[in-house]
PDB file of C-alpha atoms in Angstrom:
ATOM      1  CA  MET Y 268     114.718 110.745 -35.584  1.00 83.00           C
ATOM      2  CA  ALA Y 269     115.670 111.347 -39.213  1.00 93.00           C
ATOM      3  CA  ARG Y 270     119.100 112.923 -39.702  1.00 94.00           C
ATOM      4  CA  ALA Y 271     119.610 115.773 -42.141  1.00 94.00           C
ATOM      5  CA  ALA Y 272     123.201 114.624 -42.680  1.00 95.00           C
ATOM      6  CA  LEU Y 273     121.812 111.387 -44.176  1.00 96.00           C
ATOM      7  CA  ARG Y 274     119.263 113.133 -46.399  1.00 96.00           C
ATOM      8  CA  LEU Y 275     118.905 111.226 -49.662  1.00 97.00           C
ATOM      9  CA  ALA Y 276     120.115 113.168 -52.691  1.00 95.00           C
ATOM     10  CA  LYS Y 277     116.987 112.494 -54.752  1.00 96.00           C
ATOM     11  CA  ASN Y 278     114.669 114.291 -52.301  1.00 98.00           C
ATOM     12  CA  ALA Y 279     112.904 117.289 -53.841  1.00 98.00           C
ATOM     13  CA  PRO Y 280     114.232 120.642 -52.561  1.00 97.00           C
ATOM     14  CA  GLY Y 281     112.342 121.831 -49.504  1.00 97.00           C
ATOM     15  CA  ALA Y 282     111.854 121.178 -45.831  1.00 96.00           C
ATOM     16  CA  LEU Y 283     110.699 117.542 -45.842  1.00 97.00           C
ATOM     17  CA  TYR Y 284     113.132 114.748 -46.609  1.00 98.00           C
ATOM     18  CA  VAL Y 285     113.773 111.011 -46.263  1.00 98.00           C
ATOM     19  CA  ASP Y 286     117.128 109.879 -44.908  1.00 97.00           C
ATOM     20  CA  GLY Y 287     119.272 106.827 -45.622  1.00 97.00           C
ATOM     21  CA  SER Y 288     117.717 104.709 -42.859  1.00 97.00           C
ATOM     22  CA  CYS Y 289     114.633 104.082 -45.076  1.00 98.00           C
ATOM     23  CA  ILE Y 290     113.879 100.346 -45.459  1.00 97.00           C
ATOM     24  CA  ASP Y 291     111.580 100.749 -48.498  1.00 96.00           C
ATOM     25  CA  CYS Y 292     108.524  99.459 -46.631  1.00 95.00           C
ATOM     26  CA  GLU Y 293     106.161 101.675 -48.672  1.00 95.00           C
ATOM     27  CA  THR Y 294     104.297 103.102 -45.645  1.00 97.00           C
ATOM     28  CA  CYS Y 295     104.870 106.744 -46.593  1.00 98.00           C
ATOM     29  CA  ARG Y 296     103.983 106.109 -50.237  1.00 97.00           C
ATOM     30  CA  ARG Y 297     100.717 104.473 -49.199  1.00 96.00           C
ATOM     31  CA  VAL Y 298      99.751 107.228 -46.750  1.00 97.00           C
ATOM     32  CA  ALA Y 299     100.908 110.270 -48.752  1.00 98.00           C
ATOM     33  CA  PRO Y 300     101.436 109.291 -52.406  1.00 97.00           C
ATOM     34  CA  LEU Y 301     101.429 112.904 -53.612  1.00 98.00           C
ATOM     35  CA  THR Y 302     104.542 113.627 -51.543  1.00 98.00           C
ATOM     36  CA  PHE Y 303     106.507 110.373 -51.489  1.00 98.00           C
ATOM     37  CA  SER Y 304     107.574 108.019 -54.240  1.00 97.00           C
ATOM     38  CA  ARG Y 305     110.165 105.298 -54.738  1.00 97.00           C
ATOM     39  CA  ASP Y 306     113.641 105.806 -56.124  1.00 96.00           C
ATOM     40  CA  PRO Y 307     114.054 102.474 -57.957  1.00 93.00           C
ATOM     41  CA  ARG Y 308     117.823 102.761 -58.231  1.00 91.00           C
ATOM     42  CA  ALA Y 309     118.302 103.267 -54.505  1.00 91.00           C
ATOM     43  CA  GLY Y 310     115.402 101.053 -53.461  1.00 95.00           C
ATOM     44  CA  GLN Y 311     114.211 103.678 -50.981  1.00 97.00           C
ATOM     45  CA  SER Y 312     111.451 106.233 -50.624  1.00 98.00           C
ATOM     46  CA  ILE Y 313     112.058 109.899 -51.335  1.00 98.00           C
ATOM     47  CA  VAL Y 314     110.140 113.147 -51.167  1.00 98.00           C
ATOM     48  CA  SER Y 315     109.346 113.507 -54.851  1.00 98.00           C
ATOM     49  CA  ARG Y 316     107.291 116.690 -54.370  1.00 97.00           C
ATOM     50  CA  GLN Y 317     107.047 118.973 -51.377  1.00 98.00           C
ATOM     51  CA  PRO Y 318     103.468 119.357 -50.037  1.00 97.00           C
ATOM     52  CA  GLN Y 319     101.523 121.947 -52.039  1.00 97.00           C
ATOM     53  CA  SER Y 320      98.585 122.480 -49.659  1.00 97.00           C
ATOM     54  CA  GLY Y 321      97.574 122.114 -46.048  1.00 96.00           C
ATOM     55  CA  ALA Y 322      95.870 118.824 -46.837  1.00 97.00           C
ATOM     56  CA  GLU Y 323      98.992 117.447 -48.514  1.00 97.00           C
ATOM     57  CA  LEU Y 324     101.140 118.554 -45.576  1.00 97.00           C
ATOM     58  CA  GLU Y 325      98.773 116.810 -43.178  1.00 97.00           C
ATOM     59  CA  ARG Y 326      99.079 113.539 -45.128  1.00 98.00           C
ATOM     60  CA  ALA Y 327     102.871 113.929 -45.265  1.00 98.00           C
ATOM     61  CA  LEU Y 328     103.021 114.402 -41.491  1.00 98.00           C
ATOM     62  CA  MET Y 329     100.808 111.348 -41.046  1.00 98.00           C
ATOM     63  CA  ALA Y 330     103.406 109.441 -43.055  1.00 98.00           C
ATOM     64  CA  LEU Y 331     106.113 110.887 -40.826  1.00 98.00           C
ATOM     65  CA  VAL Y 332     104.522 109.562 -37.631  1.00 97.00           C
ATOM     66  CA  ALA Y 333     103.629 106.220 -39.276  1.00 98.00           C
ATOM     67  CA  CYS Y 334     107.170 105.519 -40.560  1.00 98.00           C
ATOM     68  CA  PRO Y 335     108.552 102.496 -38.671  1.00 98.00           C
ATOM     69  CA  THR Y 336     112.173 103.660 -38.820  1.00 98.00           C
ATOM     70  CA  ALA Y 337     111.676 107.412 -38.217  1.00 97.00           C
ATOM     71  CA  SER Y 338     113.306 108.015 -41.603  1.00 98.00           C
ATOM     72  CA  ILE Y 339     111.267 111.128 -42.475  1.00 98.00           C
ATOM     73  CA  GLY Y 340     112.414 114.515 -41.216  1.00 97.00           C
ATOM     74  CA  SER Y 341     112.008 118.214 -41.765  1.00 96.00           C
ATOM     75  CA  ASP Y 342     114.368 121.180 -41.769  1.00 94.00           C
ATOM     76  CA  GLU Y 343     111.539 123.194 -40.235  1.00 93.00           C
ATOM     77  CA  LYS Y 344     109.708 122.572 -36.968  1.00 92.00           C
ATOM     78  CA  GLN Y 345     106.485 120.712 -37.732  1.00 90.00           C
ATOM     79  CA  GLU Y 346     103.461 120.311 -35.487  1.00 91.00           C
ATOM     80  CA  VAL Y 347     102.687 116.600 -35.639  1.00 93.00           C
ATOM     81  CA  ALA Y 348     100.203 116.254 -32.767  1.00 93.00           C
ATOM     82  CA  ALA Y 349      97.156 116.492 -35.052  1.00 94.00           C
ATOM     83  CA  ALA Y 350      98.664 114.051 -37.551  1.00 95.00           C
ATOM     84  CA  SER Y 351      99.438 111.567 -34.777  1.00 95.00           C
ATOM     85  CA  ARG Y 352      95.747 111.466 -33.868  1.00 96.00           C
ATOM     86  CA  ARG Y 353      94.556 110.892 -37.448  1.00 96.00           C
ATOM     87  CA  PHE Y 354      95.165 107.159 -37.151  1.00 98.00           C
ATOM     88  CA  PRO Y 355      93.366 104.878 -37.497  1.00 98.00           C
ATOM     89  CA  ASP Y 356      92.424 106.451 -40.828  1.00 97.00           C
ATOM     90  CA  GLU Y 357      89.120 105.270 -42.340  1.00 97.00           C
ATOM     91  CA  ILE Y 358      89.722 103.951 -45.862  1.00 97.00           C
ATOM     92  CA  ALA Y 359      86.347 102.227 -46.396  1.00 96.00           C
ATOM     93  CA  GLU Y 360      83.164 101.998 -44.387  1.00 96.00           C
ATOM     94  CA  GLY Y 361      84.117 100.461 -41.062  1.00 97.00           C
ATOM     95  CA  ILE Y 362      87.701  99.696 -42.176  1.00 98.00           C
ATOM     96  CA  TYR Y 363      90.700 101.728 -41.034  1.00 98.00           C
ATOM     97  CA  ASP Y 364      94.412 101.905 -41.802  1.00 98.00           C
ATOM     98  CA  CYS Y 365      96.170 101.859 -38.421  1.00 98.00           C
ATOM     99  CA  GLY Y 366      99.331 103.601 -39.619  1.00 97.00           C
ATOM    100  CA  TYR Y 367     102.099 103.337 -36.993  1.00 98.00           C
ATOM    101  CA  ALA Y 368     103.980 100.562 -38.756  1.00 97.00           C
ATOM    102  CA  ALA Y 369     106.440  98.479 -36.725  1.00 97.00           C
ATOM    103  CA  GLU Y 370     110.033  97.981 -37.807  1.00 97.00           C
ATOM    104  CA  SER Y 371     109.904  94.399 -36.491  1.00 96.00           C
ATOM    105  CA  SER Y 372     107.224  93.697 -39.120  1.00 96.00           C
ATOM    106  CA  TYR Y 373     109.276  95.485 -41.798  1.00 96.00           C
ATOM    107  CA  GLY Y 374     106.684  98.256 -41.875  1.00 97.00           C
ATOM    108  CA  ALA Y 375     103.702  96.003 -42.645  1.00 98.00           C
ATOM    109  CA  ALA Y 376     100.287  97.664 -42.801  1.00 98.00           C
ATOM    110  CA  SER Y 377      97.713  96.767 -40.167  1.00 98.00           C
ATOM    111  CA  TYR Y 378      93.994  97.428 -40.137  1.00 98.00           C
ATOM    112  CA  LEU Y 379      91.058  97.933 -37.803  1.00 98.00           C
ATOM    113  CA  ILE Y 380      87.620  96.522 -38.568  1.00 98.00           C
ATOM    114  CA  ARG Y 381      85.027  98.395 -36.534  1.00 98.00           C
ATOM    115  CA  ARG Y 382      81.928  96.249 -35.962  1.00 97.00           C
ATOM    116  CA  PRO Y 383      79.091  96.085 -33.400  1.00 97.00           C
ATOM    117  CA  ALA Y 384      80.119  92.593 -32.291  1.00 96.00           C
ATOM    118  CA  GLY Y 385      83.621  93.800 -31.401  1.00 98.00           C
ATOM    119  CA  ASN Y 386      86.492  95.474 -33.195  1.00 98.00           C
ATOM    120  CA  VAL Y 387      89.144  93.426 -34.985  1.00 98.00           C
ATOM    121  CA  LEU Y 388      92.798  94.291 -35.533  1.00 98.00           C
ATOM    122  CA  VAL Y 389      94.338  92.645 -38.576  1.00 98.00           C
ATOM    123  CA  ASP Y 390      98.054  92.225 -37.894  1.00 98.00           C
ATOM    124  CA  SER Y 391      99.825  94.235 -35.249  1.00 98.00           C
ATOM    125  CA  PRO Y 392     100.637  97.920 -35.534  1.00 98.00           C
ATOM    126  CA  ARG Y 393     103.243  99.569 -33.365  1.00 97.00           C
ATOM    127  CA  ALA Y 394     101.820 100.085 -29.881  1.00 97.00           C
ATOM    128  CA  ALA Y 395     102.068 103.878 -30.036  1.00 97.00           C
ATOM    129  CA  LYS Y 396     100.310 105.855 -27.322  1.00 97.00           C
ATOM    130  CA  PRO Y 397      98.234 108.027 -29.716  1.00 97.00           C
ATOM    131  CA  LEU Y 398      96.959 104.921 -31.508  1.00 98.00           C
ATOM    132  CA  ILE Y 399      96.125 103.174 -28.237  1.00 98.00           C
ATOM    133  CA  ALA Y 400      94.134 106.207 -27.134  1.00 97.00           C
ATOM    134  CA  ARG Y 401      92.211 106.383 -30.409  1.00 97.00           C
ATOM    135  CA  LEU Y 402      91.387 102.674 -30.369  1.00 98.00           C
ATOM    136  CA  GLU Y 403      90.057 103.058 -26.851  1.00 98.00           C
ATOM    137  CA  GLU Y 404      87.797 105.858 -28.116  1.00 97.00           C
ATOM    138  CA  LEU Y 405      86.591 103.606 -30.937  1.00 97.00           C
ATOM    139  CA  GLY Y 406      85.608 100.779 -28.615  1.00 97.00           C
ATOM    140  CA  GLY Y 407      88.806  98.863 -28.029  1.00 98.00           C
ATOM    141  CA  VAL Y 408      89.859  95.589 -29.649  1.00 98.00           C
ATOM    142  CA  GLU Y 409      88.026  92.266 -29.276  1.00 98.00           C
ATOM    143  CA  LEU Y 410      90.141  90.160 -31.644  1.00 98.00           C
ATOM    144  CA  LEU Y 411      93.649  90.392 -33.097  1.00 98.00           C
ATOM    145  CA  PHE Y 412      94.000  88.328 -36.282  1.00 98.00           C
ATOM    146  CA  LEU Y 413      97.601  87.637 -37.288  1.00 98.00           C
ATOM    147  CA  THR Y 414      97.943  86.706 -40.953  1.00 98.00           C
ATOM    148  CA  HIS Y 415     101.332  85.030 -40.519  1.00 98.00           C
ATOM    149  CA  ARG Y 416     104.450  84.916 -38.383  1.00 98.00           C
ATOM    150  CA  ASP Y 417     106.202  87.946 -39.920  1.00 96.00           C
ATOM    151  CA  ASP Y 418     103.726  90.661 -38.930  1.00 96.00           C
ATOM    152  CA  VAL Y 419     103.036  89.946 -35.256  1.00 98.00           C
ATOM    153  CA  ALA Y 420     105.024  92.981 -33.964  1.00 97.00           C
ATOM    154  CA  ASP Y 421     103.554  94.235 -30.656  1.00 98.00           C
ATOM    155  CA  HIS Y 422     100.830  91.578 -30.416  1.00 98.00           C
ATOM    156  CA  ALA Y 423     101.493  90.915 -26.711  1.00 98.00           C
ATOM    157  CA  ARG Y 424     101.185  94.593 -25.815  1.00 98.00           C
ATOM    158  CA  TRP Y 425      97.819  94.814 -27.588  1.00 98.00           C
ATOM    159  CA  ARG Y 426      96.670  91.729 -25.706  1.00 98.00           C
ATOM    160  CA  ASP Y 427      97.741  93.314 -22.414  1.00 98.00           C
ATOM    161  CA  GLN Y 428      96.083  96.621 -23.312  1.00 98.00           C
ATOM    162  CA  PHE Y 429      92.689  95.348 -24.457  1.00 98.00           C
ATOM    163  CA  GLY Y 430      92.484  91.723 -23.355  1.00 98.00           C
ATOM    164  CA  CYS Y 431      91.817  90.736 -26.966  1.00 98.00           C
ATOM    165  CA  ARG Y 432      91.973  87.155 -28.197  1.00 98.00           C
ATOM    166  CA  ARG Y 433      94.716  86.538 -30.727  1.00 98.00           C
ATOM    167  CA  VAL Y 434      94.401  84.242 -33.745  1.00 98.00           C
ATOM    168  CA  LEU Y 435      97.311  82.653 -35.647  1.00 98.00           C
ATOM    169  CA  HIS Y 436      97.749  79.404 -37.544  1.00 98.00           C
ATOM    170  CA  GLU Y 437      99.670  76.871 -35.465  1.00 98.00           C
ATOM    171  CA  ALA Y 438     102.152  76.315 -38.318  1.00 98.00           C
ATOM    172  CA  ASP Y 439     103.432  79.854 -37.793  1.00 98.00           C
ATOM    173  CA  VAL Y 440     103.510  79.811 -34.001  1.00 98.00           C
ATOM    174  CA  SER Y 441     106.947  80.491 -32.500  1.00 97.00           C
ATOM    175  CA  ALA Y 442     108.274  81.059 -28.996  1.00 97.00           C
ATOM    176  CA  ASP Y 443     107.138  84.686 -29.220  1.00 97.00           C
ATOM    177  CA  THR Y 444     103.565  83.710 -30.119  1.00 98.00           C
ATOM    178  CA  ALA Y 445     103.192  80.504 -28.095  1.00 98.00           C
ATOM    179  CA  SER Y 446     100.614  82.212 -25.857  1.00 97.00           C
ATOM    180  CA  VAL Y 447      98.253  83.047 -28.751  1.00 98.00           C
ATOM    181  CA  GLU Y 448      94.768  82.084 -27.595  1.00 98.00           C
ATOM    182  CA  LEU Y 449      93.328  80.617 -30.816  1.00 98.00           C
ATOM    183  CA  GLN Y 450      95.748  78.565 -32.897  1.00 98.00           C
ATOM    184  CA  LEU Y 451      94.206  77.390 -36.159  1.00 98.00           C
ATOM    185  CA  LYS Y 452      94.903  73.946 -37.592  1.00 97.00           C
ATOM    186  CA  GLY Y 453      94.853  72.422 -41.059  1.00 97.00           C
ATOM    187  CA  THR Y 454      93.695  74.040 -44.294  1.00 96.00           C
ATOM    188  CA  ALA Y 455      89.924  74.166 -43.818  1.00 97.00           C
ATOM    189  CA  ALA Y 456      88.289  77.599 -43.732  1.00 98.00           C
ATOM    190  CA  VAL Y 457      87.211  78.699 -40.253  1.00 97.00           C
ATOM    191  CA  SER Y 458      84.365  81.079 -39.345  1.00 98.00           C
ATOM    192  CA  LEU Y 459      85.371  83.242 -36.398  1.00 98.00           C
ATOM    193  CA  ALA Y 460      81.938  84.899 -36.553  1.00 97.00           C
ATOM    194  CA  ASP Y 461      79.099  85.231 -39.059  1.00 97.00           C
ATOM    195  CA  ASP Y 462      81.016  88.040 -40.803  1.00 98.00           C
ATOM    196  CA  LEU Y 463      84.617  86.851 -40.283  1.00 98.00           C
ATOM    197  CA  LYS Y 464      86.037  83.920 -42.235  1.00 98.00           C
ATOM    198  CA  VAL Y 465      89.646  82.726 -42.122  1.00 98.00           C
ATOM    199  CA  ILE Y 466      91.092  80.876 -45.116  1.00 98.00           C
ATOM    200  CA  PRO Y 467      94.511  79.233 -44.684  1.00 98.00           C
ATOM    201  CA  VAL Y 468      96.767  79.984 -47.675  1.00 98.00           C
ATOM    202  CA  PRO Y 469     100.114  78.215 -47.130  1.00 98.00           C
ATOM    203  CA  GLY Y 470     102.877  79.417 -49.390  1.00 98.00           C
ATOM    204  CA  HIS Y 471     104.470  82.668 -48.288  1.00 98.00           C
ATOM    205  CA  THR Y 472     104.812  80.931 -44.930  1.00 98.00           C
ATOM    206  CA  ARG Y 473     103.534  77.525 -43.898  1.00 98.00           C
ATOM    207  CA  GLY Y 474     100.837  79.089 -41.720  1.00 98.00           C
ATOM    208  CA  SER Y 475      99.783  82.085 -43.819  1.00 98.00           C
ATOM    209  CA  ALA Y 476      96.063  82.835 -43.694  1.00 98.00           C
ATOM    210  CA  VAL Y 477      93.718  85.511 -45.032  1.00 98.00           C
ATOM    211  CA  LEU Y 478      90.617  87.043 -43.449  1.00 98.00           C
ATOM    212  CA  LEU Y 479      87.380  87.719 -45.339  1.00 98.00           C
ATOM    213  CA  PHE Y 480      85.092  90.489 -44.066  1.00 98.00           C
ATOM    214  CA  GLY Y 481      82.255  91.306 -46.433  1.00 98.00           C
ATOM    215  CA  GLU Y 482      83.905  91.674 -49.834  1.00 98.00           C
ATOM    216  CA  THR Y 483      87.273  92.726 -48.359  1.00 98.00           C
ATOM    217  CA  LEU Y 484      90.104  90.212 -48.119  1.00 98.00           C
ATOM    218  CA  PHE Y 485      92.945  90.974 -45.699  1.00 98.00           C
ATOM    219  CA  THR Y 486      95.862  89.121 -47.234  1.00 98.00           C
ATOM    220  CA  GLY Y 487      99.033  89.729 -45.219  1.00 98.00           C
ATOM    221  CA  ASP Y 488     101.940  88.950 -47.549  1.00 98.00           C
ATOM    222  CA  HIS Y 489     100.091  86.382 -49.672  1.00 98.00           C
ATOM    223  CA  LEU Y 490      98.553  88.736 -52.254  1.00 98.00           C
ATOM    224  CA  TRP Y 491      98.822  92.449 -53.019  1.00 98.00           C
ATOM    225  CA  GLY Y 492      98.558  95.146 -55.659  1.00 97.00           C
ATOM    226  CA  ASP Y 493     101.788  95.927 -57.490  1.00 95.00           C
ATOM    227  CA  GLU Y 494     102.909  99.538 -57.046  1.00 91.00           C
ATOM    228  CA  ASP Y 495     104.311  99.782 -60.572  1.00 90.00           C
ATOM    229  CA  THR Y 496     101.959  97.731 -62.745  1.00 94.00           C
ATOM    230  CA  GLY Y 497      98.705  98.138 -60.832  1.00 93.00           C
ATOM    231  CA  GLU Y 498      98.074  94.391 -61.205  1.00 97.00           C
ATOM    232  CA  LEU Y 499      97.497  91.808 -58.507  1.00 98.00           C
ATOM    233  CA  SER Y 500     100.831  90.357 -57.494  1.00 98.00           C
ATOM    234  CA  ALA Y 501     102.728  87.860 -55.352  1.00 97.00           C
ATOM    235  CA  GLY Y 502     106.471  87.487 -54.920  1.00 94.00           C
ATOM    236  CA  ARG Y 503     108.519  84.342 -55.390  1.00 95.00           C
ATOM    237  CA  SER Y 504     111.567  86.125 -53.961  1.00 95.00           C
ATOM    238  CA  VAL Y 505     109.705  86.580 -50.662  1.00 95.00           C
ATOM    239  CA  CYS Y 506     108.074  83.146 -50.604  1.00 97.00           C
ATOM    240  CA  TRP Y 507     109.617  81.590 -47.493  1.00 97.00           C
ATOM    241  CA  TYR Y 508     107.811  78.210 -47.593  1.00 98.00           C
ATOM    242  CA  SER Y 509     106.649  76.899 -50.997  1.00 98.00           C
ATOM    243  CA  TRP Y 510     105.896  78.606 -54.312  1.00 98.00           C
ATOM    244  CA  PRO Y 511     103.885  75.632 -55.697  1.00 98.00           C
ATOM    245  CA  LYS Y 512     101.776  75.614 -52.525  1.00 98.00           C
ATOM    246  CA  GLN Y 513     101.287  79.367 -52.792  1.00 98.00           C
ATOM    247  CA  ILE Y 514      99.977  78.893 -56.348  1.00 98.00           C
ATOM    248  CA  ARG Y 515      97.533  76.252 -55.105  1.00 98.00           C
ATOM    249  CA  SER Y 516      96.453  78.570 -52.299  1.00 98.00           C
ATOM    250  CA  MET Y 517      95.883  81.319 -54.856  1.00 98.00           C
ATOM    251  CA  GLU Y 518      93.724  78.969 -56.932  1.00 98.00           C
ATOM    252  CA  ARG Y 519      91.677  78.251 -53.841  1.00 97.00           C
ATOM    253  CA  LEU Y 520      90.795  81.941 -53.594  1.00 98.00           C
ATOM    254  CA  LEU Y 521      88.997  81.694 -56.946  1.00 98.00           C
ATOM    255  CA  GLU Y 522      86.143  80.161 -54.936  1.00 97.00           C
ATOM    256  CA  VAL Y 523      85.970  83.186 -52.606  1.00 98.00           C
ATOM    257  CA  ARG Y 524      83.896  86.279 -53.422  1.00 98.00           C
ATOM    258  CA  PHE Y 525      85.846  89.452 -52.724  1.00 98.00           C
ATOM    259  CA  ALA Y 526      86.374  92.749 -54.503  1.00 98.00           C
ATOM    260  CA  ARG Y 527      89.061  94.448 -52.385  1.00 98.00           C
ATOM    261  CA  VAL Y 528      92.518  93.276 -51.269  1.00 98.00           C
ATOM    262  CA  LEU Y 529      94.152  94.926 -48.253  1.00 98.00           C
ATOM    263  CA  PRO Y 530      97.676  93.516 -47.816  1.00 98.00           C
ATOM    264  CA  GLY Y 531     100.406  93.829 -45.228  1.00 98.00           C
ATOM    265  CA  HIS Y 532     102.987  94.751 -47.858  1.00 96.00           C
ATOM    266  CA  GLY Y 533     102.232  96.144 -51.294  1.00 95.00           C
ATOM    267  CA  ARG Y 534      99.337  98.290 -52.421  1.00 95.00           C
ATOM    268  CA  SER Y 535      95.650  97.700 -51.928  1.00 97.00           C
ATOM    269  CA  TYR Y 536      93.752  96.453 -54.974  1.00 98.00           C
ATOM    270  CA  SER Y 537      90.077  96.982 -55.786  1.00 98.00           C
ATOM    271  CA  ALA Y 538      87.823  95.619 -58.521  1.00 98.00           C
ATOM    272  CA  ASN Y 539      84.330  96.751 -59.435  1.00 98.00           C
ATOM    273  CA  THR Y 540      82.918  93.281 -58.771  1.00 98.00           C
ATOM    274  CA  PRO Y 541      84.076  89.931 -57.379  1.00 98.00           C
ATOM    275  CA  GLU Y 542      83.907  88.620 -60.937  1.00 98.00           C
ATOM    276  CA  GLU Y 543      86.438  91.241 -62.064  1.00 98.00           C
ATOM    277  CA  MET Y 544      88.621  90.327 -59.097  1.00 98.00           C
ATOM    278  CA  GLY Y 545      88.431  86.703 -60.175  1.00 98.00           C
ATOM    279  CA  GLU Y 546      89.715  87.602 -63.637  1.00 98.00           C
ATOM    280  CA  ALA Y 547      92.610  89.582 -62.131  1.00 98.00           C
ATOM    281  CA  LEU Y 548      93.405  86.617 -59.902  1.00 98.00           C
ATOM    282  CA  ARG Y 549      93.392  84.224 -62.865  1.00 98.00           C
ATOM    283  CA  ARG Y 550      95.873  86.484 -64.690  1.00 98.00           C
ATOM    284  CA  LEU Y 551      98.133  86.448 -61.633  1.00 98.00           C
ATOM    285  CA  ILE Y 552      97.956  82.656 -61.303  1.00 98.00           C
ATOM    286  CA  ALA Y 553      98.953  82.277 -64.957  1.00 98.00           C
ATOM    287  CA  ARG Y 554     101.981  84.533 -64.384  1.00 97.00           C
ATOM    288  CA  MET Y 555     102.914  82.634 -61.226  1.00 97.00           C
ATOM    289  CA  LYS Y 556     102.866  79.326 -63.117  1.00 97.00           C
ATOM    290  CA  ARG Y 557     105.196  80.767 -65.754  1.00 94.00           C
ATOM    291  CA  ASN Y 558     107.596  81.978 -63.059  1.00 84.00           C
TER     292      ASN Y 558
END
C-alpha cells in the first residue's frame, strides 16, 4: 500500500497522491493522463491534478489498482471494487489494455486480443483475481505471446489458469521460461494463424519479436511512442543486445503494413494510414542512425 509519509512533494493538493516507491513505469499516466503526469526532475509520476469529475476519479482509481508497486494512495477511503473490474479496458475494437501491471516486468503494459478463434494475451499482466475473473467471462485465453524475456511476469500462472500455449523466441528463453510450448527460431516471420503474424526483431534483446494483428503491431520494448515528443521512438540506453541490429530490425518493419503501435513500455502511437506510419518509422530510423 502507498504510504502517506512518503507522499511526493510535487503531488497536487488533495486526497490522491503518489509516494516515493514509484518506479516511473508510466502505467498511471497511460490509464489516467488527466490526473497523473511525470515529474522529470524526480523521474517519478505525480498527481498533477486531482480528479474533477466522477469519470476522472474512476480512471484514477483504475490507475491505482493497475500500479505494479502500489505507489498510489488516498487520504480518503476510496471504493475501488468497480475500478478493479474495469480491466481489461477496450482501447480499440477487439483490443484491450489489461491493466494490472507486474513489478517483475517493470510495469510493462499487456494486452488482450479478443477473437473468435481464441483470445490472445500479449505479454503477461499480473495474475490478479479480478482480471482472471474478467478474462474468464470474455472467453479465456488460447495463446500467450511473449514479446521478449523482460515482460514474461506471471506467464506460468496464466498457463495454469487457462491452459494457454505460450510463444517466445528461443533466443530469449531462460530457466523461468524453459517450459514455453512454442519456441520460435531464426529471423523469418511466422504465421501463428491467418490473422496473427510474428516478426522477430532482434535488438532490444536477442529474441525480441513483434506481433501483427490487422493493422496493429504489438511491439514490446522494440518500438513505442515518446511521451514528450509524440514521435515514434526507441531507446539505445535500454538496448540490451545490439543497437545496429535493432536499427536493421526497424528497417525490416518498413515492409510491414500497420497503423497502430501498442508497446510494453512507452505510449501507443497511431497514424491515419500505414503509409503515414512508414514515414514516421523512416524518421525514427534516421535518428537512430545518427545516435
